[in-house]
Structure formats: C-alpha cells, structure tokens
XYZ file of C-alpha atoms in Angstrom:
596
model
C -121.384 -13.813 -95.934
C -119.515 -13.796 -99.262
C -116.430 -11.930 -100.429
C -117.853 -10.740 -103.784
C -121.366 -9.497 -104.164
C -122.341 -7.013 -106.901
C -125.891 -7.066 -108.240
C -126.169 -4.770 -111.265
C -129.669 -3.581 -112.170
C -130.233 -2.690 -115.833
C -132.937 -0.026 -116.045
C -133.456 -0.625 -119.761
C -134.130 -4.372 -119.497
C -135.377 -4.220 -115.890
C -133.200 -7.222 -115.082
C -130.228 -8.072 -112.860
C -126.659 -9.044 -113.773
C -124.265 -10.346 -111.127
C -120.861 -8.875 -111.901
C -118.988 -11.253 -109.571
C -119.865 -14.086 -111.945
C -117.779 -12.441 -114.693
C -114.593 -11.323 -112.900
C -113.042 -10.318 -109.569
C -113.707 -6.577 -109.470
C -111.650 -6.029 -106.284
C -108.341 -6.648 -108.042
C -106.617 -3.341 -108.789
C -104.557 -2.510 -111.836
C -107.171 -3.557 -114.401
C -109.243 -1.025 -116.295
C -112.478 -2.940 -116.051
C -112.437 -2.866 -112.232
C -111.562 0.838 -111.850
C -115.221 1.627 -111.162
C -114.743 -0.177 -107.821
C -111.064 -0.015 -106.916
C -110.545 3.707 -107.665
C -113.642 4.695 -105.700
C -112.661 2.354 -102.848
C -109.137 3.771 -102.690
C -109.660 7.472 -103.467
C -113.293 8.278 -102.694
C -116.287 9.446 -104.713
C -115.457 10.131 -108.339
C -116.152 9.534 -112.045
C -113.888 6.901 -113.537
C -112.489 6.609 -117.045
C -114.732 4.795 -119.535
C -114.332 1.033 -119.594
C -115.765 -1.924 -121.456
C -118.110 -3.905 -119.203
C -117.744 -7.579 -120.040
C -121.011 -8.452 -118.291
C -123.061 -5.853 -120.181
C -120.903 -5.936 -123.342
C -120.814 -2.161 -123.753
C -118.752 0.931 -122.891
C -119.637 2.552 -119.593
C -118.800 5.573 -117.471
C -119.383 5.186 -113.728
C -119.807 7.574 -110.849
C -119.264 5.842 -107.535
C -119.294 6.699 -103.833
C -117.943 4.451 -101.047
C -119.927 3.468 -97.979
C -118.342 2.441 -94.651
C -118.803 0.256 -91.635
C -120.811 2.145 -89.058
C -119.784 0.125 -86.043
C -117.612 -2.732 -84.859
C -113.890 -3.250 -85.209
C -113.962 -2.103 -88.866
C -115.849 1.113 -88.173
C -114.894 3.781 -90.694
C -113.372 1.323 -93.211
C -114.768 1.018 -96.723
C -117.364 -1.712 -96.818
C -118.334 -1.337 -100.475
C -119.419 1.146 -103.129
C -122.631 2.340 -104.656
C -122.190 3.038 -108.333
C -124.361 4.634 -110.989
C -123.397 3.379 -114.453
C -124.004 5.458 -117.564
C -123.940 3.896 -121.004
C -121.448 5.930 -123.017
C -123.823 6.072 -126.004
C -126.261 7.919 -123.748
C -123.945 10.934 -123.741
C -123.859 10.727 -127.510
C -127.654 10.721 -127.686
C -127.691 13.739 -125.381
C -125.271 15.658 -127.613
C -127.012 14.600 -130.820
C -130.234 15.945 -129.351
C -128.798 19.458 -129.220
C -129.626 21.921 -131.985
C -126.310 21.942 -133.829
C -127.607 22.425 -137.359
C -127.770 19.794 -140.058
C -124.011 19.190 -140.100
C -122.828 20.272 -136.643
C -121.837 17.796 -133.957
C -120.633 17.587 -130.372
C -118.016 15.666 -128.391
C -117.523 14.888 -124.692
C -114.187 13.772 -123.256
C -113.275 12.309 -119.886
C -110.660 13.764 -117.526
C -108.092 11.558 -119.245
C -109.071 12.780 -122.701
C -110.989 9.652 -123.760
C -114.042 10.259 -125.911
C -117.331 9.656 -124.110
C -119.378 11.034 -127.009
C -118.256 11.402 -130.599
C -120.020 11.211 -133.980
C -117.736 8.254 -134.857
C -119.056 5.537 -132.574
C -115.804 3.535 -132.688
C -113.993 6.380 -130.896
C -116.150 6.103 -127.750
C -114.118 4.640 -124.909
C -111.225 3.664 -127.186
C -109.726 6.865 -128.595
C -108.130 9.845 -126.885
C -107.862 13.476 -127.933
C -104.165 13.294 -128.804
C -104.815 10.418 -131.203
C -107.023 12.473 -133.515
C -105.148 15.792 -133.494
C -102.943 14.730 -136.394
C -106.005 13.984 -138.555
C -107.630 17.422 -138.337
C -106.862 20.992 -139.436
C -104.124 22.812 -137.466
C -106.598 25.299 -135.977
C -108.856 22.506 -134.729
C -105.844 20.564 -133.417
C -104.864 23.584 -131.270
C -108.434 23.805 -129.949
C -108.374 20.094 -129.025
C -105.095 20.631 -127.148
C -106.715 23.485 -125.252
C -109.716 21.257 -124.514
C -107.386 18.596 -123.102
C -105.836 21.251 -120.814
C -109.278 22.192 -119.527
C -109.354 25.613 -121.191
C -112.359 27.477 -122.568
C -112.376 29.081 -126.007
C -113.351 28.897 -129.654
C -111.715 28.745 -133.081
C -112.804 29.453 -136.656
C -111.368 27.556 -139.619
C -112.160 26.226 -143.095
C -113.261 22.589 -143.235
C -112.134 21.104 -146.592
C -114.486 18.130 -146.310
C -117.577 20.310 -145.967
C -115.995 23.127 -148.019
C -117.394 25.551 -145.446
C -116.345 27.804 -142.580
C -116.570 26.025 -139.230
C -116.737 27.227 -135.615
C -115.562 25.022 -132.744
C -116.351 25.940 -129.113
C -114.862 24.078 -126.142
C -115.330 24.206 -122.363
C -115.216 22.072 -119.211
C -118.249 20.619 -117.418
C -117.896 21.939 -113.829
C -119.599 19.014 -112.057
C -117.346 16.316 -113.535
C -114.375 18.099 -115.084
C -115.116 16.491 -118.441
C -114.496 18.397 -121.645
C -117.213 19.343 -124.112
C -116.798 20.601 -127.647
C -119.421 21.774 -130.140
C -118.840 22.126 -133.874
C -121.009 24.456 -135.934
C -120.905 25.329 -139.626
C -121.649 28.924 -140.581
C -123.905 27.939 -143.463
C -126.092 26.080 -140.959
C -126.256 29.081 -138.643
C -127.065 31.460 -141.494
C -129.486 28.947 -143.065
C -128.251 29.816 -146.589
C -126.875 32.728 -148.598
C -130.247 33.868 -149.885
C -130.772 36.462 -147.169
C -127.376 38.016 -147.957
C -128.067 37.878 -151.696
C -131.388 39.647 -151.144
C -129.598 42.449 -149.309
C -127.265 42.925 -152.276
C -130.243 42.983 -154.643
C -132.114 45.568 -152.552
C -128.997 47.713 -152.365
C -128.483 47.533 -156.148
C -132.108 48.465 -156.839
C -132.047 51.433 -154.470
C -128.720 52.735 -155.797
C -129.918 52.414 -159.407
C -133.129 54.322 -158.666
C -131.295 57.056 -156.750
C -128.740 57.464 -159.552
C -131.428 57.799 -162.247
C -133.368 60.325 -160.121
C -130.264 62.426 -159.484
C -129.397 62.439 -163.174
C -132.956 63.337 -164.164
C -132.956 66.164 -161.628
C -129.642 67.419 -163.032
C -130.970 67.371 -166.590
C -134.197 69.095 -165.544
C -132.520 72.411 -164.707
C -134.145 73.937 -167.747
C -135.971 71.282 -169.814
C -135.197 67.820 -171.180
C -134.024 67.968 -174.773
C -133.723 65.030 -177.201
C -130.179 64.154 -176.164
C -130.951 64.152 -172.452
C -134.061 61.988 -172.924
C -132.027 59.533 -175.006
C -129.247 59.462 -172.399
C -131.739 58.776 -169.605
C -133.283 55.984 -171.667
C -129.921 54.339 -172.341
C -128.759 54.693 -168.753
C -132.048 53.315 -167.367
C -131.861 50.358 -169.748
C -128.292 49.573 -168.747
C -129.108 49.746 -165.033
C -132.234 47.603 -165.434
C -130.278 45.046 -167.442
C -127.542 45.012 -164.786
C -130.117 44.366 -162.033
C -131.687 41.533 -164.036
C -128.228 40.026 -164.510
C -127.467 40.399 -160.780
C -130.634 38.577 -159.708
C -130.077 35.882 -162.333
C -126.435 35.447 -161.322
C -127.286 34.938 -157.650
C -129.999 32.448 -158.545
C -127.835 30.540 -161.016
C -124.806 30.421 -158.705
C -126.710 29.493 -155.539
C -126.686 25.909 -154.303
C -129.872 23.912 -154.313
C -131.566 24.312 -150.919
C -132.193 21.124 -148.951
C -135.788 19.949 -148.934
C -137.744 19.462 -145.718
C -136.779 16.164 -144.088
C -133.592 15.885 -146.155
C -130.273 15.604 -144.334
C -127.135 17.521 -145.222
C -124.556 15.772 -147.444
C -122.865 12.838 -145.714
C -119.175 13.572 -146.177
C -117.552 11.684 -143.308
C -118.083 8.699 -141.052
C -119.087 11.005 -138.224
C -122.142 12.267 -140.118
C -123.211 8.679 -140.781
C -122.764 7.718 -137.149
C -124.759 10.748 -135.994
C -127.660 9.727 -138.199
C -127.487 6.137 -136.963
C -127.281 7.292 -133.339
C -130.415 9.437 -133.668
C -132.421 6.504 -135.009
C -131.034 4.117 -132.427
C -132.002 6.594 -129.705
C -135.528 6.732 -131.136
C -135.678 2.917 -131.219
C -134.618 2.786 -127.556
C -137.267 5.324 -126.644
C -140.008 3.411 -128.491
C -138.665 0.005 -127.438
C -138.464 -1.148 -131.056
C -135.809 -3.131 -132.890
C -132.795 -1.084 -133.973
C -131.958 -0.811 -137.649
C -128.772 -2.627 -138.656
C -126.425 -0.533 -140.852
C -125.295 -2.019 -144.180
C -122.623 0.061 -146.024
C -123.674 0.535 -149.656
C -121.791 2.114 -152.553
C -122.654 3.301 -156.047
C -120.571 4.108 -159.118
C -122.191 5.440 -162.309
C -120.572 4.742 -165.676
C -123.378 6.030 -167.893
C -126.098 8.632 -167.504
C -128.471 10.147 -170.054
C -131.810 11.916 -170.004
C -134.484 10.223 -172.128
C -136.819 13.189 -171.724
C -137.678 15.792 -169.111
C -138.511 13.210 -166.439
C -136.863 9.871 -167.307
C -133.166 9.220 -166.696
C -131.120 6.233 -167.885
C -128.245 5.236 -165.596
C -125.826 2.334 -165.599
C -122.959 1.314 -163.355
C -121.998 -0.822 -160.400
C -123.267 -1.112 -156.817
C -121.956 -3.009 -153.812
C -122.805 -3.778 -150.202
C -120.711 -4.798 -147.192
C -123.064 -7.074 -145.270
C -121.985 -7.857 -141.657
C -121.245 -11.575 -141.346
C -123.469 -12.020 -138.291
C -126.588 -11.135 -140.302
C -125.606 -12.305 -143.795
C -127.575 -15.563 -143.439
C -130.597 -13.921 -141.850
C -131.521 -11.225 -144.362
C -132.387 -10.887 -148.013
C -129.247 -9.348 -149.487
C -129.723 -6.685 -152.124
C -131.304 -3.320 -152.831
C -133.889 -1.741 -155.048
C -134.412 1.594 -156.833
C -137.840 2.841 -155.658
C -137.929 5.352 -158.534
C -137.554 2.723 -161.276
C -139.772 3.737 -164.192
C -142.744 1.415 -164.758
C -142.302 1.921 -168.518
C -138.668 0.789 -168.560
C -138.134 -2.173 -170.904
C -134.401 -2.877 -170.540
C -133.744 -2.395 -166.820
C -131.869 -5.031 -164.855
C -129.931 -5.474 -161.627
C -127.641 -8.512 -161.766
C -125.368 -9.840 -159.024
C -121.807 -10.220 -160.328
C -119.651 -11.020 -157.283
C -119.818 -12.314 -153.730
C -116.759 -12.572 -151.482
C -116.225 -12.980 -147.746
C -113.718 -10.474 -146.364
C -112.075 -11.771 -143.189
C -111.912 -9.626 -140.064
C -108.789 -7.542 -139.497
C -107.384 -5.925 -136.399
C -109.856 -3.265 -135.317
C -112.249 -4.135 -138.177
C -115.050 -6.647 -138.456
C -115.401 -9.053 -141.357
C -118.157 -8.696 -143.934
C -119.673 -10.238 -147.035
C -118.910 -8.086 -150.088
C -121.625 -8.392 -152.737
C -121.484 -6.550 -156.070
C -124.052 -5.853 -158.788
C -124.101 -4.416 -162.295
C -127.213 -2.442 -163.119
C -128.884 -0.535 -165.926
C -132.168 1.139 -165.041
C -134.477 3.950 -166.052
C -135.525 6.212 -163.193
C -138.583 8.433 -163.081
C -137.527 11.760 -161.560
C -139.758 14.292 -159.848
C -138.357 17.291 -161.711
C -139.552 20.894 -161.441
C -138.940 23.230 -164.371
C -140.656 26.367 -163.062
C -137.309 28.216 -162.831
C -135.952 27.039 -166.203
C -133.228 27.805 -167.311
C -132.009 28.998 -163.888
C -133.427 25.904 -162.186
C -131.319 23.632 -159.993
C -131.459 20.369 -161.910
C -131.285 17.700 -159.232
C -130.856 13.969 -159.843
C -132.002 12.080 -156.759
C -131.312 8.313 -156.817
C -133.017 6.467 -153.945
C -131.722 3.156 -152.585
C -133.831 0.897 -150.361
C -133.463 -2.618 -148.858
C -135.269 -5.479 -150.559
C -137.167 -6.499 -147.418
C -138.366 -3.922 -144.882
C -138.848 -6.709 -142.355
C -135.066 -7.193 -142.135
C -134.744 -3.878 -140.256
C -131.802 -2.713 -142.366
C -130.438 0.807 -142.759
C -128.479 1.356 -145.951
C -125.621 3.783 -145.242
C -123.012 5.178 -147.656
C -119.775 3.196 -147.870
C -117.585 6.305 -147.688
C -114.429 4.275 -146.986
C -114.526 2.943 -150.551
C -114.221 6.410 -152.122
C -111.016 8.403 -152.459
C -112.912 11.658 -151.890
C -116.159 12.438 -150.094
C -116.284 16.201 -150.678
C -119.365 16.822 -152.890
C -117.332 18.998 -155.279
C -115.059 16.007 -156.049
C -118.078 14.225 -157.643
C -117.424 10.858 -156.023
C -119.233 7.907 -157.562
C -119.287 9.403 -161.066
C -117.220 8.368 -164.061
C -115.361 11.564 -165.080
C -116.170 10.830 -168.724
C -119.906 11.316 -168.140
C -121.139 14.360 -170.067
C -124.718 15.654 -170.012
C -125.315 18.020 -172.918
C -126.218 21.536 -171.840
C -125.399 20.863 -168.183
C -122.412 21.081 -165.863
C -122.116 18.513 -163.075
C -121.575 20.562 -159.917
C -121.438 17.970 -157.135
C -122.457 14.506 -156.019
C -123.035 13.192 -152.519
C -124.981 10.780 -150.330
C -127.583 11.845 -147.811
C -130.669 10.569 -146.003
C -134.330 11.375 -145.851
C -137.049 10.095 -143.533
C -140.264 8.796 -145.065
C -143.542 7.935 -143.319
C -146.068 5.773 -145.161
C -149.806 5.673 -144.459
C -149.961 1.882 -144.850
C -148.268 -1.173 -143.355
C -148.095 -2.945 -146.755
C -149.784 -5.969 -145.213
C -147.185 -6.580 -142.487
C -149.675 -5.726 -139.765
C -147.249 -3.339 -138.077
C -147.441 0.298 -139.118
C -144.446 1.079 -136.916
C -142.222 -0.546 -139.559
C -143.150 2.223 -141.982
C -143.066 5.308 -139.762
C -140.018 7.580 -140.080
C -138.272 5.088 -142.338
C -134.749 6.308 -143.240
C -133.921 6.201 -146.941
C -130.493 6.497 -148.536
C -130.080 8.895 -151.463
C -127.302 9.429 -153.997
C -127.586 12.991 -155.295
C -126.175 14.700 -158.364
C -126.634 18.454 -158.755
C -126.418 19.964 -162.236
C -126.119 23.559 -163.387
C -127.251 24.487 -166.859
C -124.843 26.067 -169.303
C -126.975 29.068 -170.204
C -125.349 29.847 -173.553
C -127.294 27.169 -175.441
C -130.662 28.151 -173.923
C -130.073 31.862 -174.446
C -129.035 31.395 -178.068
C -131.996 29.131 -178.773
C -134.771 31.046 -177.019
C -133.606 34.610 -176.308
C -132.179 35.528 -179.701
C -135.641 35.401 -181.383
C -136.939 37.714 -178.632
C -134.008 40.140 -178.892
C -134.131 40.257 -182.708
C -137.904 40.814 -182.686
C -137.566 43.632 -180.162
C -134.815 45.303 -182.177
C -136.767 45.006 -185.441
C -139.887 46.486 -183.804
C -137.804 49.346 -182.411
C -136.334 50.032 -185.852
C -139.851 50.035 -187.296
C -141.008 52.481 -184.604
C -137.951 54.660 -185.224
C -138.469 54.732 -188.983
C -142.255 55.115 -189.077
C -143.575 58.614 -189.728
C -146.976 60.205 -190.199
C -148.966 58.168 -192.753
C -152.475 57.002 -193.476
C -151.313 53.460 -194.333
C -151.862 51.000 -191.486
C -151.688 47.713 -193.379
C -147.909 47.578 -193.498
C -147.674 48.171 -189.736
C -150.083 45.362 -188.902
C -148.384 42.919 -191.300
C -144.946 43.664 -189.846
C -146.124 43.239 -186.259
C -147.951 40.024 -187.186
C -144.705 38.652 -188.637
C -142.827 39.424 -185.406
C -145.654 37.824 -183.407
C -145.515 34.552 -185.349
C -141.724 34.365 -185.018
C -142.160 34.572 -181.254
C -145.016 32.038 -181.186
C -143.035 29.415 -183.128
C -140.024 29.899 -180.851
C -142.322 29.585 -177.832
C -143.784 26.338 -179.211
C -140.270 24.920 -179.727
C -139.503 25.695 -176.097
C -142.599 23.813 -174.942
C -141.658 20.835 -177.105
C -138.110 20.737 -175.722
C -139.180 21.002 -172.065
C -142.382 19.105 -171.410
C -143.855 20.450 -168.185
C -147.108 21.762 -166.777
C -145.217 24.548 -164.964
C -145.034 28.120 -166.202
C -141.307 28.406 -166.843
C -139.348 31.538 -166.004
C -138.056 31.959 -169.554
C -141.647 31.854 -170.840
C -142.342 35.128 -169.072
C -139.943 36.778 -171.539
C -142.261 35.692 -174.359
C -145.380 36.997 -172.612
C -143.692 40.346 -171.931
C -142.624 40.515 -175.587
C -146.183 39.723 -176.711
C -147.290 42.709 -174.640
C -144.609 44.851 -176.304
C -145.934 43.769 -179.735
C -149.435 44.921 -178.769
C -148.213 48.230 -177.281
C -145.940 48.937 -180.247
C -148.758 48.242 -182.719
C -151.105 50.532 -180.814
C -148.426 53.246 -180.639
C -147.622 53.153 -184.366
C -151.256 53.157 -185.438
C -152.079 56.029 -183.077
C -148.987 58.058 -183.936
C -149.071 57.532 -187.691
C -152.682 58.619 -188.221
C -154.156 60.368 -185.205
C -153.012 63.402 -183.326
C -151.703 62.558 -179.857
C -149.954 65.150 -177.648
C -147.861 62.468 -175.976
C -146.776 60.546 -179.079
C -146.397 63.649 -181.258
C -143.847 65.145 -178.839
C -140.473 65.186 -180.623
C -141.769 62.718 -183.235
C -142.817 59.922 -180.840
C -139.627 60.238 -178.785
C -141.295 59.470 -175.457
C -142.396 55.991 -176.563
C -139.061 55.403 -178.269
C -137.219 56.405 -175.106
C -139.497 54.268 -172.899
C -139.423 51.214 -175.219
C -136.453 49.284 -173.785
C -136.788 50.567 -170.185
C -140.416 49.399 -170.190
C -139.536 45.946 -171.471
C -136.639 45.555 -169.037
C -138.723 46.872 -166.120
C -141.362 44.230 -166.786
C -138.701 41.507 -167.052
C -137.056 42.709 -163.829
C -140.427 42.700 -162.067
C -141.111 39.121 -163.178
C -137.588 38.069 -162.170
C -137.947 39.568 -158.696
C -141.384 37.988 -158.302
C -140.018 34.572 -159.205
C -136.670 34.541 -157.369
C -136.661 37.317 -154.757
C-alpha cells in the first residue's frame, strides 16, 4: 500500500530502523542506495561498501531480488531481501586469525575498497591504488596483483618493523573479494634463540671433535711435555671461544616479550588492531567500549638513583576528542611512581582546542611537564649480560571513564624502535647503550573492583607502556670485576709453576689466602654496586675461582711434600696443563646452564 517500505532489523540492538524515513533508496546513481538498486537491476550480488546514514556505519550488503508470482506484474522485481554486514565485523574476523604479534590481514571488495584493514579509517573509504605509493615496491606489486584477482606471495624488508615480512594474497571464491595476510618472520620463528642454540651446539661439537682428533694424533707413541702443553693451550682457546660465542649471542639478542605484552606499536595499523580486538570483546560481552585517547611522551632527563629507582623528567600530552572532553577527568598517572619519591610532580602547562580539519576530527590538546621517580621491577640474574629494560606505564586518572590511552604516533618523526623516538638524544646513561624505545600494550586483570562494585571494569584492562631497552657496555664491568679474577688466576698459576718439592707449607697457605681475600673484596664491591637478591651470572666466576683457590692449595701442598703419582708426573705438569681448561670448562658449564 506504500511505495517505500524497508524495515531494517539490527541483530545487535534487537531493534528496527525504517530506512525509508532517511532517504529514497529506489533512486539510482547514489552510492548509499546501491544495496537496493544494483540488486534490483542486475540480480543477486554483493555491493560495494557504503555508509548507512540510518545506522551511521560502513556496511557491505548481499542482496537477492524477489518477484511477483502472479498478476499483470508476474516475473517483475517486487523488492529485495538484503543481509547487511558491518564492515568492522570483517576486521574482527581477520584480527581473530593467528597472524603473530605484529601480523595483520586485509579484505578488499571487487572494486578494491578496503572492507577490513588495521587502519580503521581506510574501511569503506580507501582503495588499493591509493595506498600503493605509501608502501615498499615489492608490496605495491603484490597489491596490484591482488587488485587483478591473482594469487601469490612476496617477501620484503619492512623498514618500520626492521624485519623480513611475508605477504600472501588470494581471492575469496564465494564473493570475489580479495584477501591479504601479512606475516613477519620473527613472529613465525618466535625468536632467534633456537637458531643461536644450533650454532652453539655446532661449535661445541666441532671443538670437542677437533681436540679428540689432535689428542689421537699426538698419542701415536706417547704424550711428551710439548704435546701436553699444546693440548692445554688449544683446549683453553677453544673453551674461551665457546664462552665468548654464548655470551655474544646473549648480549646481542633482543629482550624477549613477556607474556601478555604486545609487540612494539610502530604504526597506526598496530594501534587500530589492538583497539579492534578490545572493541570486539566489548561487543561480545555487551560492555561499554573503551574510548581511545592519543597520548605522547618525551623524556629530557633520565638517571638511575640505584638498582631499582629511576628519575625521569620531560613532557607529556594528550589529544582528547572534543565529544568527551567535558565528560571525563583529563590526565594520566604513572602507576610505578615510587612511594618514597619526595620531589615528584605532574603539572599541566597548556590546553588548546584544535579545530577539525578535512578528514580529521578536532581535539583538545593538553600538555604536562613532569618529574617523577619510578620504581622498576628489575632482574639482575643475568648481569652483566642482562637486558636492562625501562618500562614506563601510563594509565588514565579515572577507570570509570572507560578510556584507552594509545600512543600518539603521528606526533613523532620516526616510530621505528631503533630511532629512539621520545628520547632526547643528549640523554646518556653511564655504562649503558640505549638500543631502542617504543610504545606497546599489556593487559592486566585485577582481583578487586576497587570499590566500584563492578569487577568487569578491572578484567583484561589494557595498559599503555613506553619502553626503553638498554645494553650494557661490558668494558667497564669486565675491567672492574674480571681483572681481579684474571690476575688472581695468573698469579696462582705462576705460583704453581714455580713451586717445587719442599717441606714448607706456610708460604703456600699465606699466598693463597692473599688471593682469596682479593677476590672476596672484589665480590663485596660487586654486591654493593648491584643490590639484588638474585645470584648474578658474573658472581659464578667468583665461585669458580674460589674453587680453583681450594684445588690449587690442595695440589701444591700435596705435590710439595707428599709423593703422588699423578702430581709427580713431569713435575706436576698434569695439574698445570689442566689448570686453565678446568677453570674455563666450569665457566662454560655455568654459562650454558644460565643462558642455553
């Protein structure tokens, strides 16, 4: 009885919208009515994504026409039945795939428009050809092939991630849409530790085989003094080389990501993927979605007070969307702020409204100066080969505002972690090299509702982190703590080499006691410099050297006075030849136990 009639049922809200109240959907030539006119004119099909003014979102529709079954209009199109898919639903589907911590997926329509993309603003508005100029040449060629409906893959180096990437593309047979999946090799291989372990095993096996072959060659008749000495020197060199190899791999390796910690956020796509996952969870649980607030950080000063307290100073800012600026408590807090800090402050210094521009929404720009002391959860068990990690957490002032602090990457010239964005280049931390800085997220779940009466507010709460990874410059630590060990070992070896048969034991004990106290005082200085309850890796060198002091004392006392077939052979040559190989074998064993 009426010309326009289009009830639209929203499954999410379980409510009806009447499209005819918004516009005349039978008029051709307009994108927003293609879901009806194209199906009416050409038959069942998927239409290009469009912005639905009634629902205020981007949609993709699949429609089929139905016809008059009788009467003068029999066989003519009477109307259409359409299933509407929210474009973000495709994104949630792709984000749900196992693509690694940094991988992502895209879906494109027949016309090349993005139906799913890690950058939400691209969905329904951007086409493949519009982004080809912004990506690497290899990826641009793959996107062209995707637009042509071809299947294939490409490998290339991604400068933003500083990693090798793999991009696979294909067509979805049922709809003809394109799908592309991006993987990063480091994600697929987990990390380089497995490969490093293969190199270490290979080096150990080759070293052992070489020493055995040489010993077998020397043993044609019998081992003389020169051959024993050569085997000792060669074994020591090989053991030292293996210790260096294990230490090099450990020192050069990147810090592994902790459980629940996201990969570095280096582009807008990574941020949007994280937001999309949490929005999808909110839709599933029927809870309020978190509202993103871009937040930036720039450090001017940074200094360690002690092993666990860090002083930082600089500037922070937030871009608060204008539609929520009057509804929320603007600001942030450092959850790690030390309770013993006496001079910490966070002071607002600026507040300016930035008007909306074409394609961009307006926002309230708020800036702060801060100087705080943070209490870090540091682990020194691997010192000095440990990955010193500075983790600065940022959280909203009021959890009840349902805010998600996200990195304001657009305000930085570089986002590659190796470019050290957010750090004043004049910052110097004595004894350390700044390797990288980056933002990322973690998800925290608390076992309390903090009095709000709703524990759901504090389950899987996303938290923004600004990370700084440091690598120690080993020269200072080696000079300070290894030289006393090396000198003591050399002096004990000289004493062993020079000592002959004698009845006097007092001089031996006094000399060994002197070496022992040198080591003890150096060990105490180490414990004073690095205050920790952990057994540090470098401490194992001291314990091995203490054992060498005991063994050397026992050897000299036994050899100098008593008759011993083993020690009397070639004037104690067997112990002399085994001295450094024994020490290095013990150190290598401890090193493999700790890092392998």
